mmCIF file of C-alpha atoms in Angstrom:
data_model
loop_
_atom_site.group_PDB
_atom_site.id
_atom_site.type_symbol
_atom_site.label_atom_id
_atom_site.label_comp_id
_atom_site.label_asym_id
_atom_site.label_seq_id
_atom_site.Cartn_x
_atom_site.Cartn_y
_atom_site.Cartn_z
ATOM 1 C CA MET S 174 32.188 53.630 -49.319
ATOM 2 C CA SER S 175 34.925 54.157 -46.776
ATOM 3 C CA ALA S 176 36.587 51.003 -45.527
ATOM 4 C CA ALA S 177 38.303 50.423 -42.224
ATOM 5 C CA GLY S 178 42.068 50.878 -42.278
ATOM 6 C CA GLN S 179 44.956 51.306 -39.902
ATOM 7 C CA ASP S 180 44.015 54.930 -39.187
ATOM 8 C CA THR S 181 40.343 54.137 -38.588
ATOM 9 C CA VAL S 182 39.104 55.437 -35.249
ATOM 10 C CA VAL S 183 35.643 53.888 -35.364
ATOM 11 C CA THR S 184 33.550 51.837 -37.818
ATOM 12 C CA ILE S 185 29.858 52.561 -38.425
ATOM 13 C CA GLY S 186 27.502 49.840 -39.629
ATOM 14 C CA THR S 187 24.452 50.757 -41.688
ATOM 15 C CA ARG S 188 21.973 49.561 -44.258
ATOM 16 C CA GLY S 189 22.767 50.527 -47.817
ATOM 17 C CA SER S 190 19.692 52.539 -48.839
ATOM 18 C CA PRO S 191 20.231 56.189 -49.771
ATOM 19 C CA LEU S 192 18.423 57.310 -46.614
ATOM 20 C CA ALA S 193 20.386 54.937 -44.359
ATOM 21 C CA LEU S 194 23.632 56.177 -45.892
ATOM 22 C CA ALA S 195 22.577 59.816 -45.462
ATOM 23 C CA GLN S 196 21.986 59.095 -41.783
ATOM 24 C CA ALA S 197 25.320 57.294 -41.409
ATOM 25 C CA HIS S 198 27.108 60.232 -43.043
ATOM 26 C CA GLU S 199 25.330 62.628 -40.699
ATOM 27 C CA VAL S 200 26.595 60.638 -37.722
ATOM 28 C CA ARG S 201 30.101 60.519 -39.200
ATOM 29 C CA GLY S 202 30.121 64.276 -39.769
ATOM 30 C CA ARG S 203 28.932 65.013 -36.249
ATOM 31 C CA LEU S 204 31.511 62.676 -34.723
ATOM 32 C CA ALA S 205 34.290 64.195 -36.803
ATOM 33 C CA ARG S 206 33.370 67.738 -35.773
ATOM 34 C CA ALA S 207 32.888 66.838 -32.120
ATOM 35 C CA HIS S 208 36.295 65.196 -31.835
ATOM 36 C CA GLY S 209 38.342 67.158 -34.400
ATOM 37 C CA LEU S 210 38.785 64.127 -36.648
ATOM 38 C CA ASP S 211 39.178 63.770 -40.377
ATOM 39 C CA GLU S 212 35.992 62.091 -41.643
ATOM 40 C CA ASP S 213 38.128 59.551 -43.508
ATOM 41 C CA ARG S 214 39.150 58.094 -40.150
ATOM 42 C CA ILE S 215 35.532 57.113 -39.490
ATOM 43 C CA ALA S 216 34.700 54.107 -41.651
ATOM 44 C CA ILE S 217 31.221 53.215 -42.931
ATOM 45 C CA ARG S 218 30.403 49.580 -43.600
ATOM 46 C CA ILE S 219 27.237 48.656 -45.502
ATOM 47 C CA ILE S 220 25.433 45.591 -44.163
ATOM 48 C CA ARG S 221 22.625 44.015 -46.170
ATOM 49 C CA THR S 222 19.769 43.104 -43.866
ATOM 50 C CA SER S 223 16.990 40.553 -44.228
ATOM 51 C CA GLY S 224 14.537 43.438 -44.499
ATOM 52 C CA ASP S 225 16.402 44.719 -47.551
ATOM 53 C CA ALA S 226 16.626 41.274 -49.132
ATOM 54 C CA ILE S 227 12.945 40.344 -48.704
ATOM 55 C CA GLN S 228 10.967 42.274 -51.305
ATOM 56 C CA ASP S 229 8.347 39.760 -52.389
ATOM 57 C CA ARG S 230 6.046 39.896 -49.340
ATOM 58 C CA PRO S 231 5.088 42.130 -46.420
ATOM 59 C CA LEU S 232 7.724 42.186 -43.676
ATOM 60 C CA LEU S 233 5.095 41.226 -41.103
ATOM 61 C CA GLU S 234 4.915 37.815 -42.754
ATOM 62 C CA ALA S 235 8.675 37.408 -42.486
ATOM 63 C CA GLY S 236 9.304 38.617 -38.952
ATOM 64 C CA GLY S 237 8.620 42.344 -38.618
ATOM 65 C CA LYS S 238 10.835 45.382 -38.292
ATOM 66 C CA GLY S 239 13.667 43.510 -36.521
ATOM 67 C CA LEU S 240 14.624 42.316 -39.996
ATOM 68 C CA PHE S 241 16.167 45.754 -40.601
ATOM 69 C CA THR S 242 18.537 45.425 -37.634
ATOM 70 C CA LYS S 243 19.330 41.715 -37.143
ATOM 71 C CA GLU S 244 22.449 41.415 -39.309
ATOM 72 C CA ILE S 245 23.758 44.794 -38.152
ATOM 73 C CA GLU S 246 23.396 43.727 -34.529
ATOM 74 C CA GLU S 247 25.210 40.492 -35.324
ATOM 75 C CA ALA S 248 28.123 42.540 -36.688
ATOM 76 C CA LEU S 249 28.100 44.664 -33.534
ATOM 77 C CA LEU S 250 28.191 41.589 -31.315
ATOM 78 C CA ALA S 251 30.993 40.097 -33.419
ATOM 79 C CA GLY S 252 33.017 43.297 -33.119
ATOM 80 C CA THR S 253 33.325 43.903 -36.871
ATOM 81 C CA ILE S 254 31.663 47.307 -36.407
ATOM 82 C CA ASP S 255 31.757 49.637 -33.408
ATOM 83 C CA LEU S 256 28.353 51.278 -33.702
ATOM 84 C CA ALA S 257 25.186 50.983 -35.741
ATOM 85 C CA VAL S 258 23.092 53.818 -37.138
ATOM 86 C CA HIS S 259 19.358 53.165 -37.376
ATOM 87 C CA SER S 260 16.105 54.957 -38.017
ATOM 88 C CA SER S 261 14.679 54.765 -34.495
ATOM 89 C CA LYS S 262 11.304 53.539 -35.715
ATOM 90 C CA ASP S 263 13.009 50.462 -37.228
ATOM 91 C CA VAL S 264 14.574 49.364 -33.932
ATOM 92 C CA PRO S 265 12.737 46.568 -32.077
ATOM 93 C CA THR S 266 11.599 47.307 -28.555
ATOM 94 C CA PHE S 267 13.831 44.654 -27.035
ATOM 95 C CA LEU S 268 17.536 44.462 -27.872
ATOM 96 C CA PRO S 269 20.176 41.788 -27.239
ATOM 97 C CA ASP S 270 21.400 42.081 -23.637
ATOM 98 C CA ALA S 271 24.894 43.179 -24.668
ATOM 99 C CA LEU S 272 23.624 46.081 -26.817
ATOM 100 C CA TRP S 273 21.891 49.365 -26.083
ATOM 101 C CA LEU S 274 20.697 52.536 -27.793
ATOM 102 C CA SER S 275 23.462 54.747 -26.477
ATOM 103 C CA VAL S 276 22.585 57.995 -28.264
ATOM 104 C CA PHE S 277 19.813 59.702 -30.222
ATOM 105 C CA LEU S 278 20.632 62.620 -32.511
ATOM 106 C CA THR S 279 18.580 65.809 -32.500
ATOM 107 C CA ARG S 280 15.191 64.802 -33.861
ATOM 108 C CA GLU S 281 14.074 65.757 -37.335
ATOM 109 C CA ASP S 282 10.455 66.644 -38.116
ATOM 110 C CA PRO S 283 8.404 63.581 -37.047
ATOM 111 C CA ARG S 284 5.386 64.203 -39.285
ATOM 112 C CA ASP S 285 4.149 62.121 -42.200
ATOM 113 C CA VAL S 286 3.552 63.599 -45.633
ATOM 114 C CA PHE S 287 0.917 62.874 -48.259
ATOM 115 C CA ILE S 288 2.211 62.528 -51.837
ATOM 116 C CA SER S 289 -0.005 62.307 -54.886
ATOM 117 C CA PRO S 290 0.005 63.499 -58.490
ATOM 118 C CA LYS S 291 -3.808 63.363 -58.431
ATOM 119 C CA ALA S 292 -4.977 65.198 -55.300
ATOM 120 C CA ALA S 293 -3.862 68.025 -53.033
ATOM 121 C CA SER S 294 -4.640 66.131 -49.840
ATOM 122 C CA LEU S 295 -5.868 62.819 -48.475
ATOM 123 C CA GLN S 296 -9.359 64.298 -48.172
ATOM 124 C CA ASP S 297 -9.319 65.312 -51.853
ATOM 125 C CA LEU S 298 -8.673 61.814 -53.227
ATOM 126 C CA PRO S 299 -11.656 60.424 -55.156
ATOM 127 C CA ALA S 300 -13.460 57.503 -53.527
ATOM 128 C CA GLY S 301 -11.893 54.187 -54.457
ATOM 129 C CA SER S 302 -8.421 55.661 -54.954
ATOM 130 C CA ILE S 303 -5.479 53.447 -54.040
ATOM 131 C CA VAL S 304 -3.042 54.569 -51.347
ATOM 132 C CA GLY S 305 0.224 52.644 -51.443
ATOM 133 C CA THR S 306 2.022 51.955 -48.168
ATOM 134 C CA ALA S 307 3.779 49.085 -46.410
ATOM 135 C CA SER S 308 3.060 50.594 -42.982
ATOM 136 C CA LEU S 309 0.211 49.019 -41.027
ATOM 137 C CA ARG S 310 -0.112 52.214 -38.966
ATOM 138 C CA ARG S 311 -0.458 54.400 -42.063
ATOM 139 C CA GLN S 312 -2.924 51.950 -43.604
ATOM 140 C CA ALA S 313 -5.111 51.990 -40.494
ATOM 141 C CA MET S 314 -5.046 55.759 -40.127
ATOM 142 C CA VAL S 315 -5.840 56.311 -43.807
ATOM 143 C CA LEU S 316 -8.851 53.990 -43.535
ATOM 144 C CA ARG S 317 -9.994 55.668 -40.315
ATOM 145 C CA LEU S 318 -10.026 59.039 -42.069
ATOM 146 C CA ARG S 319 -11.176 57.732 -45.474
ATOM 147 C CA PRO S 320 -12.853 54.298 -45.263
ATOM 148 C CA ASP S 321 -13.847 54.687 -48.920
ATOM 149 C CA LEU S 322 -10.226 54.418 -50.072
ATOM 150 C CA LYS S 323 -8.235 51.283 -50.867
ATOM 151 C CA VAL S 324 -4.772 50.481 -49.520
ATOM 152 C CA ALA S 325 -2.151 48.477 -51.407
ATOM 153 C CA SER S 326 1.283 47.402 -50.231
ATOM 154 C CA ILE S 327 4.202 49.321 -51.721
ATOM 155 C CA ARG S 328 7.671 48.426 -50.423
ATOM 156 C CA GLY S 329 11.166 49.691 -51.116
ATOM 157 C CA ASN S 330 13.266 52.709 -50.255
ATOM 158 C CA VAL S 331 11.995 56.254 -50.672
ATOM 159 C CA GLU S 332 13.106 56.546 -54.298
ATOM 160 C CA THR S 333 11.605 53.164 -55.206
ATOM 161 C CA ARG S 334 8.246 54.035 -53.688
ATOM 162 C CA LEU S 335 8.167 57.360 -55.503
ATOM 163 C CA ARG S 336 8.945 55.584 -58.781
ATOM 164 C CA LYS S 337 6.112 53.119 -58.167
ATOM 165 C CA LEU S 338 3.766 56.024 -57.492
ATOM 166 C CA ALA S 339 4.846 57.754 -60.717
ATOM 167 C CA ALA S 340 4.309 54.474 -62.599
ATOM 168 C CA GLY S 341 0.693 54.395 -61.463
ATOM 169 C CA GLU S 342 0.888 51.501 -58.997
ATOM 170 C CA ALA S 343 -1.017 53.743 -56.567
ATOM 171 C CA ASP S 344 -2.786 57.088 -56.610
ATOM 172 C CA ALA S 345 -1.051 58.353 -53.484
ATOM 173 C CA THR S 346 1.448 57.350 -50.827
ATOM 174 C CA LEU S 347 2.639 58.458 -47.409
ATOM 175 C CA LEU S 348 6.230 58.937 -46.290
ATOM 176 C CA ALA S 349 8.106 60.384 -43.333
ATOM 177 C CA LEU S 350 9.015 64.053 -43.752
ATOM 178 C CA ALA S 351 12.285 63.419 -41.887
ATOM 179 C CA GLY S 352 13.478 61.032 -44.564
ATOM 180 C CA LEU S 353 12.600 63.425 -47.369
ATOM 181 C CA ASN S 354 14.406 66.239 -45.556
ATOM 182 C CA ARG S 355 17.551 64.149 -45.107
ATOM 183 C CA LEU S 356 17.515 63.224 -48.791
ATOM 184 C CA GLY S 357 16.917 66.797 -49.923
ATOM 185 C CA MET S 358 13.546 65.756 -51.365
ATOM 186 C CA ALA S 359 11.086 67.678 -49.207
ATOM 187 C CA ASP S 360 9.682 69.233 -52.376
ATOM 188 C CA LYS S 361 8.172 65.831 -53.246
ATOM 189 C CA ALA S 362 5.594 66.243 -50.469
ATOM 190 C CA THR S 363 2.139 67.274 -51.680
ATOM 191 C CA CYS S 364 1.105 68.240 -48.156
ATOM 192 C CA ILE S 365 2.292 67.656 -44.589
ATOM 193 C CA LEU S 366 -0.014 65.813 -42.205
ATOM 194 C CA SER S 367 -0.318 67.317 -38.735
ATOM 195 C CA VAL S 368 0.580 65.219 -35.700
ATOM 196 C CA ASP S 369 -2.940 65.875 -34.394
ATOM 197 C CA GLU S 370 -4.639 64.154 -37.339
ATOM 198 C CA PHE S 371 -1.969 61.587 -38.178
ATOM 199 C CA LEU S 372 0.029 60.382 -35.189
ATOM 200 C CA PRO S 373 3.583 59.354 -36.175
ATOM 201 C CA ALA S 374 5.250 56.035 -35.537
ATOM 202 C CA VAL S 375 7.185 55.687 -32.310
ATOM 203 C CA GLY S 376 10.661 57.092 -32.912
ATOM 204 C CA GLN S 377 9.841 58.653 -36.277
ATOM 205 C CA GLY S 378 12.361 61.313 -37.261
ATOM 206 C CA ALA S 379 15.029 60.256 -34.765
ATOM 207 C CA ILE S 380 18.367 58.645 -35.607
ATOM 208 C CA ALA S 381 19.464 56.069 -33.028
ATOM 209 C CA ILE S 382 23.006 54.886 -32.407
ATOM 210 C CA GLU S 383 23.361 51.348 -31.093
ATOM 211 C CA SER S 384 26.565 50.148 -29.479
ATOM 212 C CA ARG S 385 27.917 47.513 -27.118
ATOM 213 C CA ARG S 386 27.207 48.241 -23.472
ATOM 214 C CA ASP S 387 30.756 47.387 -22.415
ATOM 215 C CA ASP S 388 32.489 49.387 -25.160
ATOM 216 C CA ASP S 389 33.455 52.381 -23.036
ATOM 217 C CA ARG S 390 35.561 53.945 -25.787
ATOM 218 C CA THR S 391 32.814 54.009 -28.414
ATOM 219 C CA ASN S 392 30.174 55.019 -25.893
ATOM 220 C CA ALA S 393 32.292 58.002 -24.847
ATOM 221 C CA LEU S 394 32.800 59.024 -28.483
ATOM 222 C CA VAL S 395 29.096 58.996 -29.355
ATOM 223 C CA ALA S 396 28.018 60.627 -26.088
ATOM 224 C CA ALA S 397 29.368 63.893 -27.469
ATOM 225 C CA ILE S 398 26.711 64.031 -30.195
ATOM 226 C CA GLY S 399 23.643 62.899 -28.247
ATOM 227 C CA ASP S 400 20.561 65.077 -27.798
ATOM 228 C CA ALA S 401 18.918 65.052 -24.368
ATOM 229 C CA ASP S 402 15.462 66.068 -25.616
ATOM 230 C CA ALA S 403 15.412 63.292 -28.203
ATOM 231 C CA GLU S 404 16.534 60.790 -25.565
ATOM 232 C CA THR S 405 13.689 61.860 -23.267
ATOM 233 C CA ALA S 406 11.063 61.719 -26.026
ATOM 234 C CA LEU S 407 12.198 58.298 -27.177
ATOM 235 C CA ALA S 408 12.252 57.010 -23.599
ATOM 236 C CA ALA S 409 8.536 57.781 -23.295
ATOM 237 C CA GLU S 410 7.649 56.496 -26.756
ATOM 238 C CA ARG S 411 9.606 53.246 -26.530
ATOM 239 C CA SER S 412 8.288 52.586 -23.033
ATOM 240 C CA PHE S 413 4.771 52.924 -24.453
ATOM 241 C CA LEU S 414 5.612 50.562 -27.301
ATOM 242 C CA ALA S 415 7.261 47.992 -25.042
ATOM 243 C CA LEU S 416 4.010 47.188 -23.249
ATOM 244 C CA LEU S 417 1.968 46.981 -26.457
ATOM 245 C CA ASP S 418 4.167 45.731 -29.242
ATOM 246 C CA GLY S 419 4.426 41.950 -29.092
ATOM 247 C CA SER S 420 4.528 40.965 -32.764
ATOM 248 C CA CYS S 421 4.406 44.354 -34.527
ATOM 249 C CA ARG S 422 1.009 43.437 -35.982
ATOM 250 C CA THR S 423 -1.042 45.997 -34.087
ATOM 251 C CA PRO S 424 -0.951 49.487 -35.638
ATOM 252 C CA ILE S 425 0.512 51.825 -33.008
ATOM 253 C CA GLY S 426 1.279 55.546 -33.005
ATOM 254 C CA GLY S 427 3.108 57.482 -30.319
ATOM 255 C CA HIS S 428 4.682 60.899 -30.054
ATOM 256 C CA CYS S 429 6.281 62.812 -27.196
ATOM 257 C CA GLN S 430 7.000 66.538 -27.219
ATOM 258 C CA VAL S 431 9.610 67.907 -24.819
ATOM 259 C CA ARG S 432 9.145 71.445 -23.583
ATOM 260 C CA GLY S 433 11.848 72.352 -21.104
ATOM 261 C CA ASP S 434 11.289 70.316 -17.952
ATOM 262 C CA ARG S 435 7.870 69.052 -19.093
ATOM 263 C CA ILE S 436 6.732 66.509 -21.649
ATOM 264 C CA ALA S 437 3.466 65.865 -23.465
ATOM 265 C CA PHE S 438 2.788 62.387 -24.839
ATOM 266 C CA ARG S 439 0.056 61.004 -27.079
ATOM 267 C CA GLY S 440 -0.478 57.344 -27.856
ATOM 268 C CA LEU S 441 -2.792 55.387 -30.138
ATOM 269 C CA ILE S 442 -3.685 51.796 -30.956
ATOM 270 C CA ILE S 443 -5.932 51.133 -33.916
ATOM 271 C CA SER S 444 -7.308 48.168 -35.821
ATOM 272 C CA PRO S 445 -5.814 47.594 -39.305
ATOM 273 C CA ASP S 446 -9.137 48.531 -40.924
ATOM 274 C CA GLY S 447 -9.246 51.812 -38.978
ATOM 275 C CA ARG S 448 -12.650 51.077 -37.463
ATOM 276 C CA GLU S 449 -11.629 50.656 -33.833
ATOM 277 C CA SER S 450 -9.130 52.879 -32.059
ATOM 278 C CA TYR S 451 -8.095 53.964 -28.581
ATOM 279 C CA GLU S 452 -6.103 57.088 -27.773
ATOM 280 C CA THR S 453 -4.698 58.652 -24.650
ATOM 281 C CA ALA S 454 -2.434 61.503 -23.565
ATOM 282 C CA ARG S 455 -0.101 62.234 -20.694
ATOM 283 C CA GLU S 456 1.724 65.304 -19.417
ATOM 284 C CA GLY S 457 4.369 65.408 -16.723
ATOM 285 C CA ALA S 458 7.976 65.944 -15.742
ATOM 286 C CA ARG S 459 10.623 64.908 -18.239
ATOM 287 C CA GLY S 460 12.221 62.749 -15.564
ATOM 288 C CA ASP S 461 9.071 60.625 -15.560
ATOM 289 C CA ALA S 462 9.146 59.899 -19.298
ATOM 290 C CA VAL S 463 9.462 56.121 -18.985
ATOM 291 C CA GLN S 464 6.695 55.880 -16.382
ATOM 292 C CA LEU S 465 4.347 58.134 -18.350
ATOM 293 C CA GLY S 466 4.767 56.094 -21.523
ATOM 294 C CA ALA S 467 4.211 52.833 -19.672
ATOM 295 C CA ASP S 468 1.171 54.202 -17.856
ATOM 296 C CA ALA S 469 -0.364 55.305 -21.165
ATOM 297 C CA ALA S 470 0.164 51.823 -22.581
ATOM 298 C CA ARG S 471 -1.434 50.143 -19.581
ATOM 299 C CA GLU S 472 -4.483 52.389 -19.928
ATOM 300 C CA LEU S 473 -4.951 51.469 -23.579
ATOM 301 C CA ARG S 474 -4.506 47.760 -22.870
ATOM 302 C CA ASP S 475 -7.177 47.988 -20.176
ATOM 303 C CA ARG S 476 -9.580 49.978 -22.347
ATOM 304 C CA ALA S 477 -9.160 47.894 -25.486
ATOM 305 C CA GLY S 478 -9.092 44.542 -23.689
ATOM 306 C CA GLU S 479 -6.909 41.594 -24.600
ATOM 307 C CA LYS S 480 -9.400 40.583 -27.291
ATOM 308 C CA PHE S 481 -8.333 43.611 -29.311
ATOM 309 C CA PHE S 482 -4.721 42.384 -29.405
ATOM 310 C CA THR S 483 -5.757 38.814 -30.109
ATOM 311 C CA LEU S 484 -7.945 39.857 -33.025
ATOM 312 C CA PHE S 485 -5.381 42.187 -34.529
ATOM 313 C CA GLY S 486 -2.267 40.132 -33.905
ATOM 314 C CA GLY S 487 -0.540 42.128 -31.177
ATOM 315 C CA ALA S 488 0.936 41.154 -27.821
#
């Protein structure tokens, strides 16, 4: 992996999984092309996060998705890296005051995929089959569609989860199509789940760049590779999440489509067993993305009642 040297222009911090590295290399390539730089002048530093180290229990028991960003953010604050590359869905709603999500790259396909050696689709799985996933959202949505199935926790990077599936630890699993595409493994998908039937996680498919607010030089460099549509979509989705997502224990889905000057947003909260759910939708001007996402969240909080969040561990 490239190390920082005297000729280094900027240093990227990232997790060390194959997917995280693919995303970091995508950012490096885009920066190099945008600024006419040799890629070797953009260093990549691998940072092992708590989320990577903890493999013996569900992340919810250890602190939630912030475990995938904590050590990287510490490196940013210490100045040992200039920017961090994250999967947007791994980034907590609230960041340290000195940091911000400065740029989102053009969004990949946000859909989930169903993968199984035993069935062509989720609906085709025999009753009692085991679906392996570490995602509370995917668990809840599987059980809503197929309450006769069982869900077991399978953790690890994409390759690890596919190996566990092949070894028979589960009959099927669900993964993000974006990750498979970035790894050149889209052929592993048995079928793609539509957004209408299986609402993605907030931020799914989008790469986020995090940097220091006061680092004008880095912020100017990354601004050249940002995508305005992705920024608008994520503004709505993260605004929705911010008013719902206290401890990451409530399954939440949210997806915003940008069509020119208009946006269409859908949001969902659902109990972990899939039996109780509340959905809503909003359409409006792209300039109102933050307000639309927040308004959708307030509606669902009102409809579900605070008891819903107390029972299912949310805010």
